[in-house]
PDB file of C-alpha atoms in Angstrom:
ATOM      1  CA  UNK B 136       0.000   0.000   0.000  1.00 66.00           C
ATOM      2  CA  UNK B 137       1.349   3.406  -1.008  1.00 75.00           C
ATOM      3  CA  UNK B 138       1.577   6.251   1.493  1.00 90.00           C
ATOM      4  CA  UNK B 139      -1.339   8.658   1.285  1.00 97.00           C
ATOM      5  CA  UNK B 140       0.086  11.926  -0.050  1.00 98.00           C
ATOM      6  CA  UNK B 141      -1.905  15.049  -0.895  1.00 98.00           C
ATOM      7  CA  UNK B 142      -0.371  17.874  -2.919  1.00 98.00           C
ATOM      8  CA  UNK B 143      -2.217  21.180  -2.601  1.00 98.00           C
ATOM      9  CA  UNK B 144      -1.541  23.985  -5.070  1.00 98.00           C
ATOM     10  CA  UNK B 145      -2.689  27.345  -3.737  1.00 97.00           C
ATOM     11  CA  UNK B 146      -2.140  27.119   0.017  1.00 96.00           C
ATOM     12  CA  UNK B 147      -3.976  30.184   1.234  1.00 93.00           C
ATOM     13  CA  UNK B 148      -5.612  31.128   4.544  1.00 93.00           C
ATOM     14  CA  UNK B 149      -9.042  29.753   3.686  1.00 95.00           C
ATOM     15  CA  UNK B 150      -9.710  26.716   1.479  1.00 97.00           C
ATOM     16  CA  UNK B 151      -6.069  25.629   1.169  1.00 96.00           C
ATOM     17  CA  UNK B 152      -5.531  25.702   4.917  1.00 96.00           C
ATOM     18  CA  UNK B 153      -8.798  23.885   5.688  1.00 97.00           C
ATOM     19  CA  UNK B 154      -8.101  21.163   3.121  1.00 98.00           C
ATOM     20  CA  UNK B 155      -4.566  20.597   4.423  1.00 97.00           C
ATOM     21  CA  UNK B 156      -5.802  20.277   8.020  1.00 96.00           C
ATOM     22  CA  UNK B 157      -8.546  17.852   7.054  1.00 97.00           C
ATOM     23  CA  UNK B 158      -6.241  15.588   5.072  1.00 97.00           C
ATOM     24  CA  UNK B 159      -3.459  15.483   7.666  1.00 96.00           C
ATOM     25  CA  UNK B 160      -6.041  14.388  10.266  1.00 95.00           C
ATOM     26  CA  UNK B 161      -6.866  11.453   7.988  1.00 96.00           C
ATOM     27  CA  UNK B 162      -3.258  10.305   7.914  1.00 96.00           C
ATOM     28  CA  UNK B 163      -2.107  11.968   4.715  1.00 97.00           C
ATOM     29  CA  UNK B 164       1.339  13.386   4.222  1.00 97.00           C
ATOM     30  CA  UNK B 165       0.751  16.956   3.072  1.00 97.00           C
ATOM     31  CA  UNK B 166       2.653  19.108   0.585  1.00 97.00           C
ATOM     32  CA  UNK B 167       1.519  22.680  -0.009  1.00 97.00           C
ATOM     33  CA  UNK B 168       2.469  25.137  -2.729  1.00 97.00           C
ATOM     34  CA  UNK B 169       2.236  28.911  -2.379  1.00 95.00           C
ATOM     35  CA  UNK B 170       4.022  32.057  -3.470  1.00 88.00           C
ATOM     36  CA  UNK B 171       5.527  32.271   0.040  1.00 79.00           C
ATOM     37  CA  UNK B 172       6.457  29.573   2.530  1.00 65.00           C
ATOM     38  CA  UNK B 173       3.263  30.010   4.550  1.00 60.00           C
ATOM     39  CA  UNK B 174       3.266  26.514   6.006  1.00 52.00           C
ATOM     40  CA  UNK B 175       6.636  26.602   7.731  1.00 50.00           C
ATOM     41  CA  UNK B 176       5.816  28.879  10.645  1.00 45.00           C
ATOM     42  CA  UNK B 177       3.141  26.980  12.584  1.00 53.00           C
ATOM     43  CA  UNK B 178       4.771  23.599  13.147  1.00 64.00           C
ATOM     44  CA  UNK B 179       2.268  21.655  11.078  1.00 78.00           C
ATOM     45  CA  UNK B 180       4.855  19.391   9.476  1.00 87.00           C
ATOM     46  CA  UNK B 181       3.762  20.064   5.911  1.00 95.00           C
ATOM     47  CA  UNK B 182       6.253  20.039   3.067  1.00 96.00           C
ATOM     48  CA  UNK B 183       6.075  23.665   1.951  1.00 95.00           C
ATOM     49  CA  UNK B 184       7.140  24.612  -1.564  1.00 96.00           C
ATOM     50  CA  UNK B 185       7.430  28.156  -2.807  1.00 96.00           C
ATOM     51  CA  UNK B 186       6.479  28.561  -6.458  1.00 96.00           C
ATOM     52  CA  UNK B 187       5.023  31.070  -8.889  1.00 95.00           C
ATOM     53  CA  UNK B 188       2.282  29.330 -10.860  1.00 97.00           C
ATOM     54  CA  UNK B 189       2.240  32.064 -13.479  1.00 97.00           C
ATOM     55  CA  UNK B 190       5.028  29.883 -14.911  1.00 96.00           C
ATOM     56  CA  UNK B 191       3.380  26.568 -15.763  1.00 97.00           C
ATOM     57  CA  UNK B 192       6.794  25.040 -16.451  1.00 97.00           C
ATOM     58  CA  UNK B 193       7.512  25.134 -12.703  1.00 97.00           C
ATOM     59  CA  UNK B 194       4.920  22.423 -11.991  1.00 98.00           C
ATOM     60  CA  UNK B 195       7.022  19.425 -12.987  1.00 98.00           C
ATOM     61  CA  UNK B 196       9.737  20.386 -10.507  1.00 98.00           C
ATOM     62  CA  UNK B 197       7.149  20.675  -7.748  1.00 98.00           C
ATOM     63  CA  UNK B 198       5.961  17.116  -8.380  1.00 98.00           C
ATOM     64  CA  UNK B 199       9.532  15.850  -8.456  1.00 98.00           C
ATOM     65  CA  UNK B 200      10.247  17.459  -5.086  1.00 98.00           C
ATOM     66  CA  UNK B 201       7.113  16.009  -3.490  1.00 98.00           C
ATOM     67  CA  UNK B 202       7.776  12.537  -4.894  1.00 98.00           C
ATOM     68  CA  UNK B 203      11.380  12.580  -3.655  1.00 98.00           C
ATOM     69  CA  UNK B 204      10.486  13.751  -0.140  1.00 97.00           C
ATOM     70  CA  UNK B 205       7.029  12.286   0.562  1.00 97.00           C
ATOM     71  CA  UNK B 206       6.200   9.825  -2.185  1.00 97.00           C
ATOM     72  CA  UNK B 207       4.001   9.963  -5.277  1.00 98.00           C
ATOM     73  CA  UNK B 208       0.940  12.180  -4.711  1.00 98.00           C
ATOM     74  CA  UNK B 209      -2.218  10.099  -4.419  1.00 98.00           C
ATOM     75  CA  UNK B 210      -4.451  13.184  -4.300  1.00 98.00           C
ATOM     76  CA  UNK B 211      -3.762  16.490  -6.075  1.00 98.00           C
ATOM     77  CA  UNK B 212      -5.815  19.583  -5.271  1.00 98.00           C
ATOM     78  CA  UNK B 213      -5.493  22.570  -7.587  1.00 98.00           C
ATOM     79  CA  UNK B 214      -6.722  25.488  -5.487  1.00 98.00           C
ATOM     80  CA  UNK B 215      -4.573  28.239  -7.028  1.00 97.00           C
ATOM     81  CA  UNK B 216      -6.206  31.104  -8.906  1.00 97.00           C
ATOM     82  CA  UNK B 217      -5.783  34.691  -9.991  1.00 97.00           C
ATOM     83  CA  UNK B 218      -8.741  37.054 -10.275  1.00 96.00           C
ATOM     84  CA  UNK B 219      -8.591  40.127 -12.510  1.00 97.00           C
ATOM     85  CA  UNK B 220     -11.439  42.642 -12.741  1.00 97.00           C
ATOM     86  CA  UNK B 221     -10.639  44.719 -15.841  1.00 97.00           C
ATOM     87  CA  UNK B 222     -13.168  42.954 -18.056  1.00 97.00           C
ATOM     88  CA  UNK B 223     -12.468  43.403 -21.771  1.00 97.00           C
ATOM     89  CA  UNK B 224     -10.016  46.228 -20.987  1.00 97.00           C
ATOM     90  CA  UNK B 225      -7.528  43.780 -19.503  1.00 98.00           C
ATOM     91  CA  UNK B 226      -4.157  43.870 -21.329  1.00 98.00           C
ATOM     92  CA  UNK B 227      -3.152  40.789 -23.282  1.00 98.00           C
ATOM     93  CA  UNK B 228      -0.044  40.312 -21.135  1.00 98.00           C
ATOM     94  CA  UNK B 229      -2.251  40.077 -18.031  1.00 98.00           C
ATOM     95  CA  UNK B 230      -4.651  37.681 -19.779  1.00 98.00           C
ATOM     96  CA  UNK B 231      -1.697  35.404 -20.520  1.00 98.00           C
ATOM     97  CA  UNK B 232      -0.517  35.512 -16.892  1.00 98.00           C
ATOM     98  CA  UNK B 233      -4.025  34.670 -15.694  1.00 98.00           C
ATOM     99  CA  UNK B 234      -4.225  31.775 -18.137  1.00 98.00           C
ATOM    100  CA  UNK B 235      -1.044  30.269 -16.713  1.00 97.00           C
ATOM    101  CA  UNK B 236      -2.360  30.344 -13.138  1.00 98.00           C
ATOM    102  CA  UNK B 237      -5.993  29.408 -13.803  1.00 98.00           C
ATOM    103  CA  UNK B 238      -5.509  26.947 -16.666  1.00 98.00           C
ATOM    104  CA  UNK B 239      -2.017  26.089 -17.889  1.00 98.00           C
ATOM    105  CA  UNK B 240      -0.505  25.233 -14.499  1.00 98.00           C
ATOM    106  CA  UNK B 241      -3.637  23.233 -13.717  1.00 98.00           C
ATOM    107  CA  UNK B 242      -3.124  21.338 -16.980  1.00 98.00           C
ATOM    108  CA  UNK B 243       0.509  20.676 -16.095  1.00 98.00           C
ATOM    109  CA  UNK B 244      -0.517  19.509 -12.610  1.00 98.00           C
ATOM    110  CA  UNK B 245      -3.144  17.141 -14.021  1.00 98.00           C
ATOM    111  CA  UNK B 246      -0.655  15.763 -16.522  1.00 98.00           C
ATOM    112  CA  UNK B 247       1.922  15.114 -13.809  1.00 98.00           C
ATOM    113  CA  UNK B 248      -0.752  13.665 -11.518  1.00 98.00           C
ATOM    114  CA  UNK B 249      -1.784  11.142 -14.177  1.00 98.00           C
ATOM    115  CA  UNK B 250       1.833  10.182 -14.731  1.00 98.00           C
ATOM    116  CA  UNK B 251       2.161   9.486 -11.021  1.00 98.00           C
ATOM    117  CA  UNK B 252      -1.174   7.662 -10.762  1.00 98.00           C
ATOM    118  CA  UNK B 253       0.085   5.100 -13.264  1.00 97.00           C
ATOM    119  CA  UNK B 254       2.796   4.103 -10.772  1.00 96.00           C
ATOM    120  CA  UNK B 255       0.490   3.737  -7.764  1.00 97.00           C
ATOM    121  CA  UNK B 256      -1.087   0.487  -6.523  1.00 96.00           C
ATOM    122  CA  UNK B 257      -4.728  -0.216  -7.283  1.00 94.00           C
ATOM    123  CA  UNK B 258      -5.928   0.736  -3.791  1.00 94.00           C
ATOM    124  CA  UNK B 259      -4.536   4.296  -3.955  1.00 97.00           C
ATOM    125  CA  UNK B 260      -6.975   7.203  -4.245  1.00 97.00           C
ATOM    126  CA  UNK B 261      -5.674   8.645  -7.566  1.00 98.00           C
ATOM    127  CA  UNK B 262      -7.806  11.784  -7.370  1.00 98.00           C
ATOM    128  CA  UNK B 263      -7.383  15.214  -8.994  1.00 98.00           C
ATOM    129  CA  UNK B 264      -9.571  18.060  -7.697  1.00 98.00           C
ATOM    130  CA  UNK B 265      -9.861  21.528  -9.237  1.00 98.00           C
ATOM    131  CA  UNK B 266     -11.382  24.259  -7.055  1.00 98.00           C
ATOM    132  CA  UNK B 267     -13.789  26.197  -9.241  1.00 97.00           C
ATOM    133  CA  UNK B 268     -17.124  28.001  -9.420  1.00 97.00           C
ATOM    134  CA  UNK B 269     -20.053  28.521 -11.818  1.00 96.00           C
ATOM    135  CA  UNK B 270     -18.217  30.746 -14.299  1.00 96.00           C
ATOM    136  CA  UNK B 271     -18.032  27.960 -16.891  1.00 95.00           C
ATOM    137  CA  UNK B 272     -21.820  28.331 -17.152  1.00 94.00           C
ATOM    138  CA  UNK B 273     -22.427  32.054 -16.663  1.00 94.00           C
ATOM    139  CA  UNK B 274     -21.072  35.474 -17.614  1.00 93.00           C
ATOM    140  CA  UNK B 275     -20.344  37.805 -14.709  1.00 94.00           C
ATOM    141  CA  UNK B 276     -19.088  41.293 -15.475  1.00 95.00           C
ATOM    142  CA  UNK B 277     -16.198  42.102 -15.246  1.00 96.00           C
ATOM    143  CA  UNK B 278     -14.711  38.634 -14.621  1.00 97.00           C
ATOM    144  CA  UNK B 279     -13.895  37.814 -18.237  1.00 98.00           C
ATOM    145  CA  UNK B 280     -10.409  36.377 -17.745  1.00 98.00           C
ATOM    146  CA  UNK B 281     -11.407  34.450 -14.635  1.00 98.00           C
ATOM    147  CA  UNK B 282     -14.354  32.906 -16.460  1.00 97.00           C
ATOM    148  CA  UNK B 283     -12.177  31.997 -19.450  1.00 98.00           C
ATOM    149  CA  UNK B 284      -9.819  30.115 -17.157  1.00 98.00           C
ATOM    150  CA  UNK B 285     -12.546  28.313 -15.252  1.00 98.00           C
ATOM    151  CA  UNK B 286     -14.318  27.341 -18.486  1.00 98.00           C
ATOM    152  CA  UNK B 287     -11.165  25.856 -19.961  1.00 98.00           C
ATOM    153  CA  UNK B 288     -10.371  23.965 -16.771  1.00 98.00           C
ATOM    154  CA  UNK B 289     -13.931  22.616 -16.566  1.00 98.00           C
ATOM    155  CA  UNK B 290     -13.602  21.202 -20.074  1.00 98.00           C
ATOM    156  CA  UNK B 291     -10.271  19.627 -19.138  1.00 98.00           C
ATOM    157  CA  UNK B 292     -11.762  17.921 -16.067  1.00 98.00           C
ATOM    158  CA  UNK B 293     -14.764  16.681 -18.063  1.00 98.00           C
ATOM    159  CA  UNK B 294     -12.446  15.341 -20.752  1.00 98.00           C
ATOM    160  CA  UNK B 295     -10.167  13.576 -18.278  1.00 98.00           C
ATOM    161  CA  UNK B 296     -13.083  12.033 -16.383  1.00 98.00           C
ATOM    162  CA  UNK B 297     -14.257  10.465 -19.645  1.00 97.00           C
ATOM    163  CA  UNK B 298     -10.897   9.417 -21.042  1.00 97.00           C
ATOM    164  CA  UNK B 299      -9.742   7.798 -17.797  1.00 97.00           C
ATOM    165  CA  UNK B 300     -13.090   6.493 -16.534  1.00 90.00           C
ATOM    166  CA  UNK B 301     -11.974   2.853 -16.742  1.00 94.00           C
ATOM    167  CA  UNK B 302      -8.569   3.496 -15.159  1.00 96.00           C
ATOM    168  CA  UNK B 303      -9.594   4.083 -11.550  1.00 95.00           C
ATOM    169  CA  UNK B 304      -8.455   7.717 -11.744  1.00 98.00           C
ATOM    170  CA  UNK B 305     -10.906  10.380 -10.514  1.00 98.00           C
ATOM    171  CA  UNK B 306     -11.233  13.986 -11.697  1.00 98.00           C
ATOM    172  CA  UNK B 307     -13.435  16.671 -10.170  1.00 98.00           C
ATOM    173  CA  UNK B 308     -14.373  20.259 -10.935  1.00 98.00           C
ATOM    174  CA  UNK B 309     -15.665  21.426  -7.536  1.00 98.00           C
ATOM    175  CA  UNK B 310     -18.195  24.234  -7.299  1.00 97.00           C
ATOM    176  CA  UNK B 311     -19.838  25.320  -4.030  1.00 98.00           C
ATOM    177  CA  UNK B 312     -23.432  26.533  -4.345  1.00 97.00           C
ATOM    178  CA  UNK B 313     -26.198  27.721  -2.072  1.00 96.00           C
ATOM    179  CA  UNK B 314     -29.363  25.655  -1.845  1.00 95.00           C
ATOM    180  CA  UNK B 315     -31.097  27.262  -4.861  1.00 94.00           C
ATOM    181  CA  UNK B 316     -28.114  26.585  -7.129  1.00 94.00           C
ATOM    182  CA  UNK B 317     -26.682  30.107  -7.117  1.00 94.00           C
ATOM    183  CA  UNK B 318     -22.932  30.538  -6.634  1.00 95.00           C
ATOM    184  CA  UNK B 319     -21.777  30.780  -3.016  1.00 95.00           C
ATOM    185  CA  UNK B 320     -19.813  33.947  -3.867  1.00 93.00           C
ATOM    186  CA  UNK B 321     -18.308  35.406  -0.662  1.00 89.00           C
ATOM    187  CA  UNK B 322     -20.059  32.776   1.464  1.00 91.00           C
ATOM    188  CA  UNK B 323     -17.637  30.028   0.395  1.00 95.00           C
ATOM    189  CA  UNK B 324     -17.052  27.747   3.361  1.00 97.00           C
ATOM    190  CA  UNK B 325     -13.469  26.410   3.725  1.00 97.00           C
ATOM    191  CA  UNK B 326     -14.400  23.565   6.087  1.00 98.00           C
ATOM    192  CA  UNK B 327     -17.236  22.452   3.809  1.00 98.00           C
ATOM    193  CA  UNK B 328     -14.761  22.320   0.932  1.00 98.00           C
ATOM    194  CA  UNK B 329     -12.356  20.269   3.048  1.00 98.00           C
ATOM    195  CA  UNK B 330     -15.060  17.778   3.995  1.00 98.00           C
ATOM    196  CA  UNK B 331     -16.233  17.460   0.399  1.00 98.00           C
ATOM    197  CA  UNK B 332     -12.692  17.012  -0.927  1.00 98.00           C
ATOM    198  CA  UNK B 333     -12.003  14.258   1.588  1.00 98.00           C
ATOM    199  CA  UNK B 334     -15.194  12.485   0.580  1.00 98.00           C
ATOM    200  CA  UNK B 335     -14.202  12.670  -3.084  1.00 98.00           C
ATOM    201  CA  UNK B 336     -10.701  11.401  -2.373  1.00 98.00           C
ATOM    202  CA  UNK B 337     -11.862   8.525  -0.185  1.00 96.00           C
ATOM    203  CA  UNK B 338     -14.667   7.397  -2.512  1.00 96.00           C
ATOM    204  CA  UNK B 339     -13.844   4.290  -4.512  1.00 94.00           C
ATOM    205  CA  UNK B 340     -15.342   5.313  -7.851  1.00 95.00           C
ATOM    206  CA  UNK B 341     -15.596   8.442  -9.989  1.00 97.00           C
ATOM    207  CA  UNK B 342     -18.674  10.521  -9.222  1.00 97.00           C
ATOM    208  CA  UNK B 343     -20.104  13.356 -11.344  1.00 97.00           C
ATOM    209  CA  UNK B 344     -17.159  15.333 -12.693  1.00 98.00           C
ATOM    210  CA  UNK B 345     -18.945  18.667 -12.120  1.00 97.00           C
ATOM    211  CA  UNK B 346     -19.101  18.240  -8.372  1.00 98.00           C
ATOM    212  CA  UNK B 347     -21.551  20.914  -7.261  1.00 98.00           C
ATOM    213  CA  UNK B 348     -22.068  20.810  -3.514  1.00 98.00           C
ATOM    214  CA  UNK B 349     -23.943  22.626  -0.765  1.00 98.00           C
ATOM    215  CA  UNK B 350     -22.641  23.064   2.763  1.00 97.00           C
ATOM    216  CA  UNK B 351     -24.124  20.417   5.028  1.00 96.00           C
ATOM    217  CA  UNK B 352     -25.567  18.417   2.119  1.00 96.00           C
ATOM    218  CA  UNK B 353     -22.628  17.364  -0.012  1.00 96.00           C
ATOM    219  CA  UNK B 354     -23.120  16.784  -3.728  1.00 97.00           C
ATOM    220  CA  UNK B 355     -26.321  18.266  -5.150  1.00 97.00           C
ATOM    221  CA  UNK B 356     -27.270  18.041  -8.821  1.00 95.00           C
ATOM    222  CA  UNK B 357     -28.711  21.281 -10.202  1.00 94.00           C
ATOM    223  CA  UNK B 358     -30.549  22.116 -13.408  1.00 88.00           C
ATOM    224  CA  UNK B 359     -27.800  23.860 -15.378  1.00 82.00           C
ATOM    225  CA  UNK B 360     -29.875  24.479 -18.500  1.00 69.00           C
ATOM    226  CA  UNK B 361     -30.119  28.221 -17.823  1.00 57.00           C
ATOM    227  CA  UNK B 362     -27.243  30.661 -17.770  1.00 55.00           C
ATOM    228  CA  UNK B 363     -27.373  34.221 -16.604  1.00 56.00           C
ATOM    229  CA  UNK B 364     -25.269  37.309 -16.206  1.00 58.00           C
ATOM    230  CA  UNK B 365     -24.502  39.719 -13.469  1.00 58.00           C
ATOM    231  CA  UNK B 366     -22.074  42.284 -12.196  1.00 57.00           C
ATOM    232  CA  UNK B 367     -19.327  41.707  -9.679  1.00 49.00           C
ATOM    233  CA  UNK B 368     -18.586  44.429  -7.156  1.00 49.00           C
ATOM    234  CA  UNK B 369     -15.051  43.976  -5.804  1.00 44.00           C
TER     235      UNK B 369
END
């Protein structure tokens, strides 16, 4: 049996921290990636890696470091993101940077995760989770770049869940909602994410790739036939 190792990209004070705490309590070795070594100051024992995910070519080295020090990741959580609010006035150079963080580095992480999954025993979790929202289904001014990234990543997760459905690998695009199906917006709950991610990782089989969930209920399937717009007020 392989060691349970979770690699978390985007170790921030909310979802990243909650997910790391939940997984370490379940016996996982934890590696976290952030732009600063946030995990080294509180004695939590995590492997902390400093990296700038605006360079997608840095991802392979991160996986190599984790594999060398902890073992092959059995669960990979991509929680990193960048949010720009210029709408269609955003410069191309900034769009490209956003694409690296929100999409390209996620692609590189999924590719490396799959490579590692192939080396793991059959009883390993082999789960890739992408933290997302409803922007692959709706337009929300002025979050053009953010929505582009989330839409591309959603397609990637859907694709991978189909291509690898007979392999035992699991891929999830996770999207917290409120009970009526609206986005959670600023009411995102870090502990609810952590609980849901653990459930996905510990489940034996692939569930719905678009893993919409509600705090206290877990996965809830919504009617996604309607899309709508709105305005974001930062």
